[in-house]
Short mmCIF file of C-alpha atoms and ligand atoms in Angstrom, two decimals:
data_model
loop_
_atom_site.label_atom_id
_atom_site.label_comp_id
_atom_site.label_asym_id
_atom_site.label_seq_id
_atom_site.Cartn_x
_atom_site.Cartn_y
_atom_site.Cartn_z
CA MET Q 1 4.88 9.30 -19.29
CA ALA Q 2 8.20 8.25 -17.44
CA ARG Q 3 11.32 7.10 -19.34
CA ASP Q 4 12.12 3.45 -18.99
CA GLY Q 5 14.07 2.72 -15.95
CA PHE Q 6 12.74 5.86 -14.08
CA LYS Q 7 12.97 5.24 -10.35
CA MET Q 8 11.26 7.53 -7.70
CA VAL Q 9 11.28 6.96 -3.92
CA LEU Q 10 8.64 8.12 -1.61
CA LEU Q 11 10.03 8.99 1.84
CA GLY Q 12 8.29 10.01 5.10
CA PRO Q 13 6.76 8.94 8.27
CA PRO Q 14 3.85 6.30 8.38
CA GLY Q 15 0.68 8.31 7.78
CA ALA Q 16 2.39 10.73 5.47
CA GLY Q 17 -0.01 9.73 2.54
CA LYS Q 18 2.81 7.91 0.52
CA GLY Q 19 0.49 4.94 -0.25
CA THR Q 20 -2.37 7.19 -1.32
CA GLN Q 21 -0.15 9.45 -3.56
CA ALA Q 22 1.63 6.16 -5.01
CA ALA Q 23 -1.85 4.93 -6.18
CA MET Q 24 -2.63 8.29 -7.80
CA LEU Q 25 0.73 8.74 -9.38
CA THR Q 26 0.79 5.21 -10.60
CA LYS Q 27 -2.45 5.75 -12.51
CA ALA Q 28 -1.50 9.15 -13.76
CA TYR Q 29 1.97 8.48 -14.79
CA ASN Q 30 1.65 4.75 -15.78
CA LEU Q 31 4.25 3.60 -13.16
CA LEU Q 32 4.56 0.39 -11.27
CA HIS Q 33 4.01 0.74 -7.42
CA VAL Q 34 6.31 -1.31 -5.36
CA SER Q 35 5.30 -1.11 -1.59
CA THR Q 36 7.34 -3.18 0.58
CA GLY Q 37 4.53 -2.98 3.22
CA ASP Q 38 2.18 -4.38 0.74
CA MET Q 39 4.65 -7.12 -0.27
CA LEU Q 40 5.20 -8.20 3.40
CA ARG Q 41 1.45 -8.18 4.12
CA ALA Q 42 1.06 -10.40 0.95
CA ALA Q 43 3.67 -12.69 2.23
CA ILE Q 44 1.95 -13.05 5.65
CA LYS Q 45 -1.47 -13.69 4.09
CA ASP Q 46 0.43 -16.52 1.83
CA GLY Q 47 1.76 -17.96 4.98
CA SER Q 48 5.36 -18.11 3.51
CA ASP Q 49 8.38 -18.28 5.71
CA VAL Q 50 9.20 -14.67 4.91
CA GLY Q 51 5.81 -13.68 6.01
CA LYS Q 52 6.01 -15.65 9.37
CA GLU Q 53 9.39 -13.89 10.24
CA ALA Q 54 8.15 -10.55 9.04
CA GLN Q 55 4.92 -10.69 11.09
CA ASN Q 56 6.77 -10.71 14.44
CA TYR Q 57 8.42 -7.32 13.59
CA MET Q 58 5.40 -5.62 11.93
CA ASN Q 59 3.09 -6.42 14.76
CA LYS Q 60 5.45 -4.45 17.14
CA GLY Q 61 5.95 -1.58 14.67
CA GLU Q 62 9.64 -2.60 14.12
CA LEU Q 63 11.42 -2.77 10.99
CA VAL Q 64 11.82 -6.18 9.30
CA PRO Q 65 15.49 -7.14 8.82
CA ASP Q 66 17.24 -5.30 5.81
CA SER Q 67 18.33 -8.55 4.33
CA ILE Q 68 14.73 -9.91 3.90
CA VAL Q 69 13.36 -6.61 2.52
CA THR Q 70 16.24 -5.88 0.23
CA GLN Q 71 16.13 -9.28 -1.49
CA ALA Q 72 12.41 -8.99 -1.99
CA VAL Q 73 12.82 -5.51 -3.48
CA ILE Q 74 15.71 -6.48 -5.78
CA GLU Q 75 13.82 -9.50 -7.01
CA ARG Q 76 10.82 -7.40 -7.63
CA LEU Q 77 12.72 -4.73 -9.56
CA GLY Q 78 14.24 -7.50 -11.94
CA LYS Q 79 10.70 -8.66 -13.05
CA PRO Q 80 9.81 -7.58 -16.63
CA ASP Q 81 7.02 -5.28 -15.54
CA ALA Q 82 9.38 -3.16 -13.59
CA SER Q 83 11.30 -2.00 -16.71
CA GLY Q 84 9.25 1.09 -17.10
CA GLY Q 85 8.85 3.61 -14.43
CA VAL Q 86 8.62 2.56 -10.80
CA ILE Q 87 7.67 4.19 -7.58
CA LEU Q 88 9.22 2.73 -4.25
CA ASP Q 89 6.93 3.19 -1.39
CA GLY Q 90 8.38 2.42 2.05
CA TYR Q 91 11.66 1.40 0.79
CA PRO Q 92 14.47 2.13 1.57
CA ARG Q 93 13.89 2.74 5.30
CA THR Q 94 17.52 2.47 6.48
CA ARG Q 95 20.80 3.82 5.24
CA ALA Q 96 21.88 0.21 4.64
CA GLN Q 97 18.78 -0.43 2.42
CA ALA Q 98 19.58 2.93 0.46
CA GLU Q 99 23.19 1.76 -0.16
CA SER Q 100 22.02 -1.66 -1.23
CA LEU Q 101 19.48 -0.06 -3.61
CA ASP Q 102 22.05 2.21 -5.03
CA GLU Q 103 24.46 -0.59 -5.56
CA SER Q 104 21.86 -2.82 -7.19
CA LEU Q 105 20.56 -0.15 -9.46
CA LYS Q 106 24.39 0.71 -10.41
CA ASN Q 107 24.92 -2.79 -11.42
CA ASN Q 108 22.07 -2.43 -13.92
CA ASN Q 109 23.31 0.84 -15.20
CA ASN Q 110 20.51 2.63 -13.47
CA ALA Q 111 20.07 5.16 -10.60
CA LEU Q 112 17.36 7.06 -8.77
CA ASP Q 113 15.82 9.88 -10.53
CA VAL Q 114 14.10 11.64 -7.51
CA VAL Q 115 13.17 11.10 -3.73
CA LEU Q 116 9.96 12.82 -2.75
CA TYR Q 117 10.13 13.67 1.04
CA PHE Q 118 6.73 14.00 2.51
CA LYS Q 119 7.20 16.38 5.38
CA THR Q 120 4.38 15.56 7.79
CA SER Q 121 3.58 16.56 11.42
CA ASP Q 122 3.02 13.76 14.04
CA GLU Q 123 -0.51 15.08 14.62
CA THR Q 124 -1.40 14.45 11.03
CA ALA Q 125 0.38 11.07 10.81
CA ILE Q 126 -1.54 9.96 14.08
CA GLN Q 127 -4.87 11.15 12.90
CA ARG Q 128 -4.50 9.42 9.54
CA LEU Q 129 -3.27 6.09 10.84
CA SER Q 130 -5.77 5.95 13.59
CA GLY Q 131 -8.58 6.44 11.24
CA ARG Q 132 -7.19 4.30 8.37
CA ARG Q 133 -9.38 1.18 7.34
CA VAL Q 134 -8.23 -1.24 4.65
CA CYS Q 135 -9.81 -3.75 2.36
CA THR Q 136 -8.09 -7.09 2.74
CA GLU Q 137 -9.21 -8.18 -0.69
CA CYS Q 138 -8.13 -5.26 -3.01
CA GLY Q 139 -5.83 -3.52 -0.60
CA LYS Q 140 -7.55 -0.17 -0.98
CA ASN Q 141 -7.14 2.29 1.85
CA TYR Q 142 -9.84 4.59 3.30
CA HIS Q 143 -10.04 6.74 6.18
CA VAL Q 144 -13.17 7.08 8.40
CA SER Q 145 -13.49 10.83 7.97
CA ASN Q 146 -10.80 11.82 5.14
CA ILE Q 147 -11.67 9.12 2.61
CA PRO Q 148 -14.66 7.39 3.81
CA PRO Q 149 -16.21 4.69 1.84
CA GLN Q 150 -19.71 4.98 0.35
CA LYS Q 151 -21.14 2.57 2.98
CA GLU Q 152 -19.60 2.78 6.37
CA GLY Q 153 -17.12 0.06 7.09
CA ILE Q 154 -17.66 -1.50 3.72
CA CYS Q 155 -15.18 -1.58 0.61
CA ASP Q 156 -16.74 0.27 -2.38
CA THR Q 157 -15.30 -2.23 -4.88
CA CYS Q 158 -15.40 -5.65 -2.98
CA GLN Q 159 -18.39 -4.84 -0.87
CA ILE Q 160 -16.70 -6.61 2.17
CA ASP Q 161 -15.81 -5.38 5.60
CA LEU Q 162 -13.04 -3.05 6.04
CA ILE Q 163 -10.48 -3.77 8.81
CA GLN Q 164 -8.11 -1.80 10.96
CA ARG Q 165 -4.48 -2.84 10.38
CA ASP Q 166 -2.97 -4.42 13.56
CA ASP Q 167 -0.04 -2.02 13.32
CA ASP Q 168 -2.45 0.96 13.22
CA GLN Q 169 -3.35 0.39 16.99
CA PRO Q 170 -2.21 3.43 19.00
CA GLU Q 171 0.72 1.78 20.75
CA THR Q 172 2.09 0.39 17.55
CA VAL Q 173 1.55 3.66 15.77
CA LYS Q 174 3.72 5.47 18.49
CA ASN Q 175 6.38 2.90 18.08
CA ARG Q 176 6.41 3.21 14.25
CA LEU Q 177 6.88 6.97 14.49
CA VAL Q 178 9.84 6.36 16.86
CA VAL Q 179 11.34 3.79 14.58
CA TYR Q 180 10.84 6.35 11.65
CA LYS Q 181 12.76 9.07 13.44
CA ASN Q 182 15.59 6.71 14.55
CA SER Q 183 16.10 4.78 11.30
CA THR Q 184 14.59 6.43 8.44
CA LYS Q 185 14.85 10.24 8.93
CA ASP Q 186 18.52 9.78 8.50
CA LEU Q 187 17.86 9.23 4.76
CA ILE Q 188 16.75 12.83 4.32
CA SER Q 189 20.37 14.08 4.56
CA TYR Q 190 21.65 10.95 2.57
CA TYR Q 191 19.49 12.04 -0.32
CA LYS Q 192 19.96 15.67 0.18
CA GLU Q 193 23.65 15.20 -0.35
CA LYS Q 194 22.96 13.38 -3.60
CA SER Q 195 20.71 16.33 -4.73
CA LEU Q 196 18.01 13.86 -5.15
CA LEU Q 197 15.52 15.23 -2.42
CA ARG Q 198 12.46 17.24 -3.28
CA GLU Q 199 10.23 18.18 -0.28
CA VAL Q 200 6.52 18.22 -0.45
CA ASP Q 201 3.99 19.08 2.25
CA GLY Q 202 2.55 15.76 3.66
CA ASN Q 203 -0.07 17.71 5.75
CA LEU Q 204 -2.08 18.66 2.55
CA SER Q 205 -5.11 16.85 1.32
CA ALA Q 206 -4.38 14.08 -1.05
CA GLU Q 207 -5.79 16.17 -4.12
CA GLU Q 208 -3.67 19.30 -3.08
CA LEU Q 209 -0.60 17.25 -2.77
CA PHE Q 210 -1.11 15.37 -5.90
CA SER Q 211 -1.31 18.59 -7.80
CA ASN Q 212 1.80 20.04 -6.15
CA ILE Q 213 3.66 16.97 -7.02
CA GLY Q 214 2.47 17.26 -10.74
CA ALA Q 215 3.69 20.85 -10.78
CA LEU Q 216 7.07 19.81 -9.39
CA PHE Q 217 7.44 17.09 -12.15
CA ASN Q 218 6.41 19.74 -14.75
CA ALA Q 219 8.88 22.28 -13.40
CA GLU Q 220 11.74 19.77 -13.27
CA GLY Q 221 10.70 18.02 -16.67
CA LEU Q 222 10.78 14.69 -14.76
CA ILE Q 223 7.72 13.01 -16.20
CA SER Q 224 4.55 14.13 -17.95
CA ASP Q 225 0.99 13.35 -17.41
CA ASP Q 226 -0.19 10.53 -19.90
CA SER Q 227 -3.63 12.09 -20.04
CA LYS Q 228 -2.18 15.24 -21.30
CA GLU Q 229 -0.24 13.76 -24.23
P1 AMP T 301 4.07 0.39 5.66
O1 AMP T 301 2.97 -0.31 4.96
O2 AMP T 301 5.13 0.83 4.63
O3 AMP T 301 3.79 1.19 6.71
O4 AMP T 301 4.96 -0.86 6.38
C1 AMP T 301 4.34 -1.74 7.48
C2 AMP T 301 5.40 -2.46 8.20
O5 AMP T 301 6.13 -3.23 7.22
C3 AMP T 301 6.57 -1.49 8.82
O6 AMP T 301 6.18 -1.03 10.01
C4 AMP T 301 7.69 -2.50 8.86
O7 AMP T 301 7.55 -3.40 9.97
C5 AMP T 301 7.64 -3.29 7.60
N1 AMP T 301 8.34 -2.66 6.53
C6 AMP T 301 7.86 -2.15 5.32
N2 AMP T 301 8.87 -1.72 4.60
C7 AMP T 301 9.94 -1.93 5.24
C8 AMP T 301 11.40 -1.65 4.98
N3 AMP T 301 11.80 -1.05 3.85
N4 AMP T 301 12.20 -2.16 5.90
C9 AMP T 301 11.88 -2.90 7.00
N5 AMP T 301 10.73 -3.05 7.49
C10 AMP T 301 9.66 -2.62 6.56
#
C-alpha cells in the first residue's frame, strides 16, 4: 500500500515496458495509472480540440507541446481519485515538464517519491514496439511473440481485432527514439541530482522486471504489496 499522495514517475524510451509495468504495479499496489499517451489517444478518439492538435504531432512521433500535456496532467492529478498513490507513465518527457510538475506538486505540499528509470537497449525497444498490438476498446497491450493473445490478433477480453498503433510503424518508431534521446534522456541527470532516480533493467521480461521493482520497493521501504498485508 502506498501512502496518500505517493508519486512515482516511470522514465525510459518508448518500448521500455513502462505501460506493462504500470499496469502490473497499479494492480499490486493499488495505485492510479496516469499515462499521458493514453490520455492523448482518448482525446483523439473523442475528437476533442486537444485530440485534433495532438494527433499531428503523435503521428510523426514528435512530442505534443508541453503546455497541452502539462495542463492535462495537472488537471488529472487534481481529481479526487488521484489523492492516493499515482504512477506517472510517459510524463514528464522534457525538462520544462519536469519543472512544471515539481512546481505544481510543491503548490500542493507534495513532491515526487521516486523515478524508476527503465534502461533499455534500442534493439529491445524496436523489437517490442514493432510487435506491439493494442485493443482499441480496453486499451490492453499485447505483443505478437512476447505477450500473445489467446487467439491470434484478437483481444482476450473484448474479442475484437487488435490493431498496430500508427506511431508503432518503423519510420515513426525511429523518430520516437531520436526524440527520446534529444528531449527525455536529459531528465536522467535532472532526477539523479535530486537523488530520486532508481535504475532498473528494461531489457528483462515483464515478470522479472516486476519482481526486481518489488524488491527495490521493499529494500527502500517505499510501498508494500497489498496482497502481503
Ligand atoms: P506513449 O504512449 O507514452 O508512447 O506516447 C505516445 C505519444 O504521445 C508520444 O510519441 C507523444 O507524441 C505523445 N506524448 C505522450 N506523452 C507526452 C508528453 N509527456 N509530452 C509530449 N508528448 C507526449
